[in-house]
Tab-separated table of C-alpha atoms in Angstrom:
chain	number	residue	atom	x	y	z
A	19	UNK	CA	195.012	23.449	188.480
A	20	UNK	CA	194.483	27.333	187.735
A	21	UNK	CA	192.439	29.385	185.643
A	22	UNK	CA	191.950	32.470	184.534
A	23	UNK	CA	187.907	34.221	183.943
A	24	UNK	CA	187.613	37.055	181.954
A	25	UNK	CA	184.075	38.715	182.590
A	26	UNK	CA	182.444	40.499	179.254
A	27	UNK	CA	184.095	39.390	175.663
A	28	UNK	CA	183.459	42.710	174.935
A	29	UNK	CA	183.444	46.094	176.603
A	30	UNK	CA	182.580	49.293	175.093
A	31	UNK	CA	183.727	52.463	176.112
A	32	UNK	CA	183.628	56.386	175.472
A	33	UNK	CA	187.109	58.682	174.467
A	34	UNK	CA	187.657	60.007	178.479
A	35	UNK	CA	185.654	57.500	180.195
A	36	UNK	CA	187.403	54.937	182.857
A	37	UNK	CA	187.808	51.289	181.223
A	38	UNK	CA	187.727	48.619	183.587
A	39	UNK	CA	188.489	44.731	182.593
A	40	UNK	CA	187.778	42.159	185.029
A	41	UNK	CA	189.601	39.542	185.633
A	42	UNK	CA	189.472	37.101	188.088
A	43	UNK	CA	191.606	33.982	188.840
A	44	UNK	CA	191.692	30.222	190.916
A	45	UNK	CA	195.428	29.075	191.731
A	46	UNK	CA	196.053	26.290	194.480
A	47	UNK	CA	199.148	28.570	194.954
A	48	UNK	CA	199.767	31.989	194.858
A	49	UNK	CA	200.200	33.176	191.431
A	50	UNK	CA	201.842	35.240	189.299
A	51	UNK	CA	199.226	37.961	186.998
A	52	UNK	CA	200.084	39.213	184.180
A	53	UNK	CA	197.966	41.600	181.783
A	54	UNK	CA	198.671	41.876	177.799
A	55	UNK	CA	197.230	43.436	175.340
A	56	UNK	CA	196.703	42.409	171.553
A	57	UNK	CA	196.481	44.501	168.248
A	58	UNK	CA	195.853	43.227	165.360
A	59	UNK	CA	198.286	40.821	163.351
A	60	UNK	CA	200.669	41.530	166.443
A	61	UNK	CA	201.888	39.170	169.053
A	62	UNK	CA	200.947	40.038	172.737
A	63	UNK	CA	202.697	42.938	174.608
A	64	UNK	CA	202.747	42.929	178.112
A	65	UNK	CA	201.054	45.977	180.211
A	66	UNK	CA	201.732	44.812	183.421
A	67	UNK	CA	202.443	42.082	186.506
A	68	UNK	CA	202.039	40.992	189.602
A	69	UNK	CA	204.326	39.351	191.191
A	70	UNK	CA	204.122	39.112	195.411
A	71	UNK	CA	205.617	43.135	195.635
A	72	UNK	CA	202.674	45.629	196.145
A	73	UNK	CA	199.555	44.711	195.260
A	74	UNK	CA	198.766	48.164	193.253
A	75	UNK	CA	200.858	47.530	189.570
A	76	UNK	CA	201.059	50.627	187.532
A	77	UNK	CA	201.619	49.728	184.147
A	78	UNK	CA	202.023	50.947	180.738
A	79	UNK	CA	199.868	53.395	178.465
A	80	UNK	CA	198.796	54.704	182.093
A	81	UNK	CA	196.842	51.443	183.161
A	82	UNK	CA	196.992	49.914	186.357
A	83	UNK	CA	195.945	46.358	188.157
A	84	UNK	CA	194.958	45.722	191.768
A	85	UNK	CA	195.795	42.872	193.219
A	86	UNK	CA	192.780	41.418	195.600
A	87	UNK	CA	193.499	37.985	197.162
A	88	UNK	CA	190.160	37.825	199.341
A	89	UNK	CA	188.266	38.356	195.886
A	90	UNK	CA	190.981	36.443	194.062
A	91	UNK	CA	190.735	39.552	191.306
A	92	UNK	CA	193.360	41.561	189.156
A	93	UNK	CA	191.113	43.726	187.644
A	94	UNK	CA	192.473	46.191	184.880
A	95	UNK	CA	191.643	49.926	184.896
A	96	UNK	CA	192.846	52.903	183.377
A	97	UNK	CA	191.059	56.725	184.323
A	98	UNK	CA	190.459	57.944	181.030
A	99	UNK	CA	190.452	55.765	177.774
A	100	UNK	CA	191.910	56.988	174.461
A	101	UNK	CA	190.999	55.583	171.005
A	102	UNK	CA	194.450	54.322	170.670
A	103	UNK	CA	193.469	51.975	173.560
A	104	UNK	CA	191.112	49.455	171.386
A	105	UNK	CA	192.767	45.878	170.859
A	106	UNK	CA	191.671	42.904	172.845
A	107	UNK	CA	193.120	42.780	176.155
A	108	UNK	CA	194.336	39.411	178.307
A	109	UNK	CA	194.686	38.112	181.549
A	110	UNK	CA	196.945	35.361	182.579
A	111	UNK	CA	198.278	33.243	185.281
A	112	UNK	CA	201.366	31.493	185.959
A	113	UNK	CA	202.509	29.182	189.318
A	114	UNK	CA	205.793	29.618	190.746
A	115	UNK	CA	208.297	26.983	190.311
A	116	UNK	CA	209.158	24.693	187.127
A	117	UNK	CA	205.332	24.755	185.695
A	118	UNK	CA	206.009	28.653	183.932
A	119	UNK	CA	203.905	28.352	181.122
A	120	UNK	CA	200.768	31.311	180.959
A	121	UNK	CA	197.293	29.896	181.566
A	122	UNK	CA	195.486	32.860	179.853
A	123	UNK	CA	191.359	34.084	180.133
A	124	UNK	CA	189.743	33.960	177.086
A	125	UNK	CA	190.244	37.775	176.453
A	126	UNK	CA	188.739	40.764	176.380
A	127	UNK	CA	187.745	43.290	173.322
A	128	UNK	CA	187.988	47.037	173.720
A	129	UNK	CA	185.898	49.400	171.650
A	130	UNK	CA	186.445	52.894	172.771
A	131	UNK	CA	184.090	55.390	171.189
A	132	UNK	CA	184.437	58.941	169.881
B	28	UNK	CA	217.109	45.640	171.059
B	29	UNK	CA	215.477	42.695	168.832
B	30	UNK	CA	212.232	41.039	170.126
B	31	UNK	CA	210.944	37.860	169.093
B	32	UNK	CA	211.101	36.887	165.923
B	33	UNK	CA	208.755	34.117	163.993
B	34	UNK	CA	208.826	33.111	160.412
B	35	UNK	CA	207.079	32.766	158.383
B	36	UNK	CA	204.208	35.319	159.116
B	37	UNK	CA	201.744	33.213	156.846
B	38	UNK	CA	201.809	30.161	156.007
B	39	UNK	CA	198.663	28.595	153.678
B	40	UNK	CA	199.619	24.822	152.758
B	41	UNK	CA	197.666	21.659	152.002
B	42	UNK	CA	195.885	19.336	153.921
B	43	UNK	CA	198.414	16.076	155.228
B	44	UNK	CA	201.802	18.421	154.441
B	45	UNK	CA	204.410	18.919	157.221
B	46	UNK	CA	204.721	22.409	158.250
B	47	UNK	CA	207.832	23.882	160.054
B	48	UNK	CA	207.725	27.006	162.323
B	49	UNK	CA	210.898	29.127	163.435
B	50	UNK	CA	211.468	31.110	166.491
B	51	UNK	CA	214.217	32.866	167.236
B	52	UNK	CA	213.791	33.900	171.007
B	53	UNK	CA	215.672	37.317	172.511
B	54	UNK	CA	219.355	36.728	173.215
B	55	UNK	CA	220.292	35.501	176.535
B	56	UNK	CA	216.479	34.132	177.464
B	57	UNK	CA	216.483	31.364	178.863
B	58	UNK	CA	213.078	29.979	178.738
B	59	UNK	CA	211.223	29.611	175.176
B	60	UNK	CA	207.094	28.870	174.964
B	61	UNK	CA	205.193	27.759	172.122
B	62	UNK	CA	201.539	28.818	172.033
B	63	UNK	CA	198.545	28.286	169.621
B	64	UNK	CA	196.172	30.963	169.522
B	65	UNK	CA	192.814	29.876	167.233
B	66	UNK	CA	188.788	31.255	167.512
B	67	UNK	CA	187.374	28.182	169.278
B	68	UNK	CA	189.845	27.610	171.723
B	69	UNK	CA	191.372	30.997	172.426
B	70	UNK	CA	195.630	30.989	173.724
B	71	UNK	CA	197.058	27.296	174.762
B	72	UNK	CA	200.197	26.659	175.773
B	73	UNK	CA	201.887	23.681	173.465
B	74	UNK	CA	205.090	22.860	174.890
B	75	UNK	CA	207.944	25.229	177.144
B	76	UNK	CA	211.842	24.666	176.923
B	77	UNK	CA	214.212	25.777	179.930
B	78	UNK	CA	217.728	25.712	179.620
B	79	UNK	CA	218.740	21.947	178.940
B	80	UNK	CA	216.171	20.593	180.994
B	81	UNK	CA	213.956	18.497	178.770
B	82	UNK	CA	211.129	19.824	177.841
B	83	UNK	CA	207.790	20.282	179.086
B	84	UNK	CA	205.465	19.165	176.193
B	85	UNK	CA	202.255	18.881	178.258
B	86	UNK	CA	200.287	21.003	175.789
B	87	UNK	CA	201.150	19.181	172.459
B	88	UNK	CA	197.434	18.240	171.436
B	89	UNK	CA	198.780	15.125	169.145
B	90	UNK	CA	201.728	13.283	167.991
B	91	UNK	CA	201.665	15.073	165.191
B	92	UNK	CA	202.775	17.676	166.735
B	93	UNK	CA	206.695	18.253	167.765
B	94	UNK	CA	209.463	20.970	168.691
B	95	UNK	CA	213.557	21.367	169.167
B	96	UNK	CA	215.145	23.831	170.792
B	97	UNK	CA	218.946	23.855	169.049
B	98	UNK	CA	222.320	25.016	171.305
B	99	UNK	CA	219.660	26.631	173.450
B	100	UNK	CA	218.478	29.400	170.924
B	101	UNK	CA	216.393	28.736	168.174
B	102	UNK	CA	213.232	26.693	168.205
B	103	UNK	CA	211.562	24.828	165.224
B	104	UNK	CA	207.351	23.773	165.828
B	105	UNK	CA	207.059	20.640	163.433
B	106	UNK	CA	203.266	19.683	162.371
B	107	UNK	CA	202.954	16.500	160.297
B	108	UNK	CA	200.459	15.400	158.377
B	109	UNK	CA	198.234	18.361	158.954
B	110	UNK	CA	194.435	18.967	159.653
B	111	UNK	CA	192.191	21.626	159.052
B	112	UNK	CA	192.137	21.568	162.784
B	113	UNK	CA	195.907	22.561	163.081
B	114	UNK	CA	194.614	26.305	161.334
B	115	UNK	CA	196.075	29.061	164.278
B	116	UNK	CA	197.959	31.724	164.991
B	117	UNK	CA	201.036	29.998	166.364
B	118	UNK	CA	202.664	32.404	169.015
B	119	UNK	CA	206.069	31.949	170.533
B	120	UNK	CA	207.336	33.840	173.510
B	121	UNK	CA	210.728	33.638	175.635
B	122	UNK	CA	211.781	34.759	179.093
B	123	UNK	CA	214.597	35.260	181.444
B	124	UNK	CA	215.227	32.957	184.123
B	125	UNK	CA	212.370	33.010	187.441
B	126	UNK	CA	208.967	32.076	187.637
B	127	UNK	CA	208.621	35.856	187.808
B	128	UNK	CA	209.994	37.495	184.454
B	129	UNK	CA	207.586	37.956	181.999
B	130	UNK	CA	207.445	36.026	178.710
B	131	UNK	CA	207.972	38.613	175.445
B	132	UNK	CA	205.527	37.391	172.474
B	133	UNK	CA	206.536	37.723	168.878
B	134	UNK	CA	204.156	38.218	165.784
B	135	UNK	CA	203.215	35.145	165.467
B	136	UNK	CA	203.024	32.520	162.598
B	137	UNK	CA	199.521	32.051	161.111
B	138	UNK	CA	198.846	29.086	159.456
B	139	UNK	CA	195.913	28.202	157.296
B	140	UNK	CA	195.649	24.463	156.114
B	141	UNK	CA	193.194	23.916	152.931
């Protein structure tokens, strides 16, 4: 079985300051990450993966994911945050093989402040 | 290029109706997910088509619930009878071909049973 914790339901953050969303993950094999992000009344949009390459992703909108398999973490950071950046953020995991579908976290909201 | 596509956006109906959802996935993907995204239970995955394989339907929560996938395109979500439970955000996403492509969301369907 795998699953997917997403520390803090909600993070706070000022205009310029780093964001960082933690994420951390439990997979009998090794996974694949992904990390979307949610605005309102919109479906997900993916920022970024993992999948087995190098374990530093650069994404979109300038964020980035490191991939730690002795802390079993993908945490999400980006240097400077920008108002444009609030909408509830999620983690996921999928296996490799037939079993594809996204086991997500339980997601992460965004407030960045003027 | 076209994304995902779900219809209808909103959906309000009465308690023990059947409700039918429509996805039409992005040309040439392969794979096609149906998700449910509600307040008290966050995303869960509902049922994943691949190609002609049959399908995985691990996450259908009753037998109320049912999907088709026709000629390998568009898929319907069926809901019969339905509950006040049964009130989500019903997501569905497709992919290309490898445990490693990412799965593009659409909008979303939300449905709200009275």
């Amino acid at each position: 079985a795998q699953s997917v914790t997403q520390l803090g339901s909600h993070v706070s953050v000022s205009e310029g300051a780093l964001v960082l969303l933690r994420c951390n993950y439990s997979s009998s094999v090794p996974p694949y990450l992904f990390w979307y992000v949610q605005y309102p009344n919109q479906g997900l949009q993916l920022l970024l993966k993992y999948t087995s390459a190098a374990t530093l992703v650069k994404g979109i909108n300038g964020f980035e994911a490191e991939f730690k398999k002795s802390e079993t973490s993908f945490h999400l950071t980006k240097p400077s945050a920008h108002m444009s950046d609030a909408a509830e953020y999620f983690c996921a995991v999928s296996r490799s093989g037939s079993a594809r579908q996204l086991t997500f976290g339980s997601g992460t909201q965004l407030t960045v402040l003027p | 290029g076209a994304g995902v596509s779900q219809s209808p956006s909103n959906k309000v109906t009465e308690k023990g109706k059947d409700v039918e959802l429509r996805c039409d996935p992005i040309s040439g993907h392969t794979a096609l997910y149906w998700y449910r995204q509600s307040l008290g239970q966050g995303l869960e995955f509902l049922i994943y088509f691949q190609g002609n394989s049959a399908p995985d339907k691990s996450g259908l929560p009753s037998d109320r619930f049912s999907a088709e996938r026709t000629g390998g395109s568009v898929s319907t979500l069926t809901i019969q009878r339905t509950q006040q439970e049964d009130s989500a955000v019903y997501l569905c996403a497709s992919s290309g071909a490898g445990g490693n492509q990412p799965q593009h969301f659409g909008d979303g369907t939300r449905l709200s049973i009275l």
